[in-house]
C-alpha positions as CSV (number, residue, x, y, z in Angstrom):
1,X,86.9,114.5,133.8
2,X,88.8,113.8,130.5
3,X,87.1,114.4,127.3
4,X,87.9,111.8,125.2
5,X,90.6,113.5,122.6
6,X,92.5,114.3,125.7
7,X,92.1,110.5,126.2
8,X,93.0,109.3,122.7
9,X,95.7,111.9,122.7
10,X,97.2,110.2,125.6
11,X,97.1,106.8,124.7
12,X,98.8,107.7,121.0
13,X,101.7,109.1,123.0
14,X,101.8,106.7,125.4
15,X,102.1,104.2,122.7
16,X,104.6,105.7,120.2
17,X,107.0,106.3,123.7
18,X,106.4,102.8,124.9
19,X,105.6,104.1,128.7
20,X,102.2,103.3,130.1
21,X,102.5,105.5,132.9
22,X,102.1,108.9,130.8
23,X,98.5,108.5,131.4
24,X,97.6,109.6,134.7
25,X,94.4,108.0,134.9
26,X,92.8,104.9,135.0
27,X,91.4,103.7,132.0
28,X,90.5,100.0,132.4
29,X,90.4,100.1,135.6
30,X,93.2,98.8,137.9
31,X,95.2,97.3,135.8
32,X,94.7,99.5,132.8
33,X,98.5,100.3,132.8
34,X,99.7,96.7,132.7
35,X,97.0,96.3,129.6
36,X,98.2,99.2,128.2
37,X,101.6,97.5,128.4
38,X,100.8,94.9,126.7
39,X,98.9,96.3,124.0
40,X,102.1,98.7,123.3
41,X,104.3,95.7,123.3
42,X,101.8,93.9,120.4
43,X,101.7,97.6,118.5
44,X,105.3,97.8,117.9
45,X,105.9,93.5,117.5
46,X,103.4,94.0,114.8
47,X,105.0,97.1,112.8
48,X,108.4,95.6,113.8
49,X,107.5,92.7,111.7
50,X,105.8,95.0,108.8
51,X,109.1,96.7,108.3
52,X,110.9,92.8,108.6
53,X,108.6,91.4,105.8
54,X,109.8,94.6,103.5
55,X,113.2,94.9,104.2
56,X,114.9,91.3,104.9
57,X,118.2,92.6,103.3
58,X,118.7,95.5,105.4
59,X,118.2,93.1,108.4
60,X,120.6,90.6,107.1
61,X,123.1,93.0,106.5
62,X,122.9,94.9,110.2
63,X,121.4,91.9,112.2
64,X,118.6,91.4,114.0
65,X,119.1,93.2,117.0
66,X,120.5,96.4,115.5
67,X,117.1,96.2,112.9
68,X,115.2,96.4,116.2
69,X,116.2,99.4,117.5
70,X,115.7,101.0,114.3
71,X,112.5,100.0,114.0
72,X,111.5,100.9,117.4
73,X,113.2,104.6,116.6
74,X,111.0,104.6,113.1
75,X,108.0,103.4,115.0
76,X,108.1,106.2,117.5
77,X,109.2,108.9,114.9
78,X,107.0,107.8,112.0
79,X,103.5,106.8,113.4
80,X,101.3,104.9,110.7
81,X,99.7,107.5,109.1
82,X,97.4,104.7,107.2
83,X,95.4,102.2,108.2
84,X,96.9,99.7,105.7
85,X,100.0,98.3,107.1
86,X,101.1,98.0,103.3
87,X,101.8,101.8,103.2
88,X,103.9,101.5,106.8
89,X,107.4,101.7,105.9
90,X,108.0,104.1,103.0
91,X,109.9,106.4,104.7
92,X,112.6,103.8,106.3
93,X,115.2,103.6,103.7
94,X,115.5,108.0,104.3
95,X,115.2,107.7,108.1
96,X,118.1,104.6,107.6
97,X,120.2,107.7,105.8
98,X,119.8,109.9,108.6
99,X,120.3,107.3,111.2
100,X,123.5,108.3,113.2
101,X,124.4,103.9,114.1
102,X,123.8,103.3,110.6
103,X,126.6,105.9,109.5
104,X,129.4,103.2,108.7
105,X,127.1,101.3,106.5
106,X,126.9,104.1,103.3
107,X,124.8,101.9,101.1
108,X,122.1,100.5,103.3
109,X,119.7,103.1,102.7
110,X,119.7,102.5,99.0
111,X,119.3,99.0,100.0
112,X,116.5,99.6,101.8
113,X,115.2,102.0,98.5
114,X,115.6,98.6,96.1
115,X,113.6,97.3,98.7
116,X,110.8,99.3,99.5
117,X,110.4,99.7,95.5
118,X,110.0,96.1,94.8
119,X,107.3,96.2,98.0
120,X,105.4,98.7,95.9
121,X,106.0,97.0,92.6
122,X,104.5,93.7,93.8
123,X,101.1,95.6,95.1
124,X,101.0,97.6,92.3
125,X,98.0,97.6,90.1
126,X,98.0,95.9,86.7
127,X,97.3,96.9,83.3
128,X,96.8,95.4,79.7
129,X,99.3,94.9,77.5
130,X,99.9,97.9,74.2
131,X,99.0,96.2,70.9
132,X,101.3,97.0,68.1
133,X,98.2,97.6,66.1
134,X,96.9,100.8,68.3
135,X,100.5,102.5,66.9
136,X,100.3,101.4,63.3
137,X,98.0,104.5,62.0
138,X,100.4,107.6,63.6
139,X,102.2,109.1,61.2
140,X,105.9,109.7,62.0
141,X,105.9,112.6,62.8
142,X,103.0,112.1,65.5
143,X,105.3,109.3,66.9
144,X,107.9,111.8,67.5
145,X,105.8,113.6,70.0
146,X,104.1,109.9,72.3
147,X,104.4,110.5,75.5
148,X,104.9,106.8,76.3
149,X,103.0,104.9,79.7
150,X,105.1,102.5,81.8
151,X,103.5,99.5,83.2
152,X,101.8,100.9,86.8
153,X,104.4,98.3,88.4
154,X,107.2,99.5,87.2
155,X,109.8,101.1,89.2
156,X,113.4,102.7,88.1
157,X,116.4,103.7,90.4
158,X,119.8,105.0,90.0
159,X,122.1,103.9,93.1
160,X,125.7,105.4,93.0
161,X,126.4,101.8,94.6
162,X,126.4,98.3,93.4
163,X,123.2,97.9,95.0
164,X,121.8,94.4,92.6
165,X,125.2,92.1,93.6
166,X,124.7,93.8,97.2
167,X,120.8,93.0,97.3
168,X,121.4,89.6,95.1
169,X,124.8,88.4,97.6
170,X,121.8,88.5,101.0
171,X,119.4,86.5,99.4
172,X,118.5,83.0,101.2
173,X,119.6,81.4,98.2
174,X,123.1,83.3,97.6
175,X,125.6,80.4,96.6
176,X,128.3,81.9,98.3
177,X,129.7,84.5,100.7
178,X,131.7,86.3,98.6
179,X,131.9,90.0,100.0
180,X,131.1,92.6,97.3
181,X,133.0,96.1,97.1
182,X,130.7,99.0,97.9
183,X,132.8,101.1,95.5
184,X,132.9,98.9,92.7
185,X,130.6,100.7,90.5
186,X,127.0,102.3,90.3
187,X,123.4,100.8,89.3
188,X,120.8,101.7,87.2
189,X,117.8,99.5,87.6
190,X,114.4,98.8,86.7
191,X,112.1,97.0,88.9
192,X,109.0,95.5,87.9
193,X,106.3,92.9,88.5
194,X,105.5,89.7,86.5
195,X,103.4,87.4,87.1
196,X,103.1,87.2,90.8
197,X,107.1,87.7,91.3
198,X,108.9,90.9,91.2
199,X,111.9,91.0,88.8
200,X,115.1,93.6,88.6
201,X,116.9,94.1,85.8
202,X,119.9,95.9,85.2
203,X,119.9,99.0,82.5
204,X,122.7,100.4,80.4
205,X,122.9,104.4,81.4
206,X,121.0,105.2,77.7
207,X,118.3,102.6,78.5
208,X,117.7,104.4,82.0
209,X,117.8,107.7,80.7
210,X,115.3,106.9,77.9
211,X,113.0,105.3,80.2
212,X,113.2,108.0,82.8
213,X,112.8,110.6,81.0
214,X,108.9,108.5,79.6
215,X,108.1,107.9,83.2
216,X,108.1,111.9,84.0
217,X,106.3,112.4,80.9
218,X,108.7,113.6,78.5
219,X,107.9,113.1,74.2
220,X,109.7,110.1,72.8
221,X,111.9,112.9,70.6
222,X,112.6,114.4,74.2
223,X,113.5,111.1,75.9
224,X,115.6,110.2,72.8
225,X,117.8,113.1,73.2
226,X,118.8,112.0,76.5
227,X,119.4,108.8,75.8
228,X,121.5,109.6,72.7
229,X,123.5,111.8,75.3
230,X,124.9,108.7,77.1
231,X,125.1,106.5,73.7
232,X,124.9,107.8,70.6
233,X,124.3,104.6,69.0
234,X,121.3,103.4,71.0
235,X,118.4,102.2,68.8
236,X,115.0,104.0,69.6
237,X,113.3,101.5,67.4
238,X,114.5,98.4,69.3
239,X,114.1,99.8,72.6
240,X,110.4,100.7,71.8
241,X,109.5,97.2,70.2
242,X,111.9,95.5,73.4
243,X,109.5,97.4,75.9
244,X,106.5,97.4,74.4
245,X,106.8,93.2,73.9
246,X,107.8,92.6,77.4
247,X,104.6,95.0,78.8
248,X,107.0,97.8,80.5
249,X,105.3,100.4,77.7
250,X,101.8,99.4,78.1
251,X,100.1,102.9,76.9
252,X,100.7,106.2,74.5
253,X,99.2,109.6,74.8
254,X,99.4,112.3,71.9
């Protein structure tokens, strides 16, 4: 007899090694191993398509063939750790990094990063706008020390690559197919929701910098400092009211 951890143990590995056999016992009787075959075969369609509905770029870039034997290599080495299939995925674009086929292709796994950060922004939760008014009684020299809020859907990355023009030239849509130069240049980016579509927009190095530095926590004097560091003329004042307006700065703490 086989208690039944040893059982569920079984069938997990069975599953994540796509061989039926490895358990040594019936367990539907029969034909439990051709069952168990097809269940295996529906587990890893079904994540397969999970990791296609988040990352359509990365498969357009390396085809649809070579996206399924990553996938089946992420399946078995990352098993769902959650029981929503919205979660499944976060780790692909640093198991694409590692992955020895993918080697040639030096950008895809900040490709797959733009990607998986838009997935999040889009489920991301929401949050009301900051009124001008709730600023208008701090003194200045309490403004110097905000610690600014970012809009819970908002998502910054830095790629050393020109990730937008690479993510924007595999889009459905793309008007043409003009090949872009992986070395022509770096990205700083800012990914956000609005509405119900999810947006990137390109930042100048200062505009990154000032806006990282808020999303770690850092004052607005802190944040400034950096920024100023990359551009000495960039405007706090205009950045604040600019972010603020369009609901990236939606909160303040003292």
């Amino acid at each position: 007899m086989h208690s039944l951890h040893e059982l569920q143990a079984a069938v997990a590995t069975a599953i994540l090694e796509r061989d039926s056999s490895r358990i040594g016992w019936s367990i539907c009787g029969d034909d439990g191993q051709d069952r168990l075959a097809v269940y295996i075969g529906n587990v890893y369609h079904n994540l397969r398509q999970a990791l296609r509905e988040v990352y359509p770029v990365v498969e357009r870039l390396v085809g649809e063939q070579f996206f399924d034997h990553a996938a089946n290599r992420y399946i078995r080495d990352n098993p769902s750790q959650s029981g929503d299939i919205q979660h499944f995925g976060h780790h692909f674009p640093r198991f694409l990094a590692s992955f020895p086929p993918a080697a040639s292709l030096s950008y895809l796994a900040d490709t797959a990063t733009l990607e998986w950060l838009m997935h999040e922004s889009f489920h991301a939760a929401d949050h009301a706008p900051l009124l001008f008014s709730e600023l208008s009684n701090l003194a200045g020299a309490e403004c110097s020390t905000l610690r600014f809020r970012l809009h819970p859907a908002c998502r910054l990355f830095a790629s050393s690559y020109p990730i937008l023009k690479i993510w924007e030239s595999n889009q459905p849509d793309a008007k043409n197919d003009e090949r872009v130069d992986a070395s022509a240049g770096c990205d700083w980016l800012l990914v956000r929701r609005i509405g119900f579509a999810v947006d990137i927009q390109p930042l100048h190095a200062a505009e990154f910098a000032m806006m990282h530095a808020l999303h770690e926590g850092r004052t607005v004097d802190d944040a400034y400092e950096l920024a100023l560091q990359q551009d000495p003329e960039f405007a706090l004042g205009v950045f604040i009211e600019r972010r603020i307006l369009d609901s990236t700065i939606v909160g303040f703490e003292l």
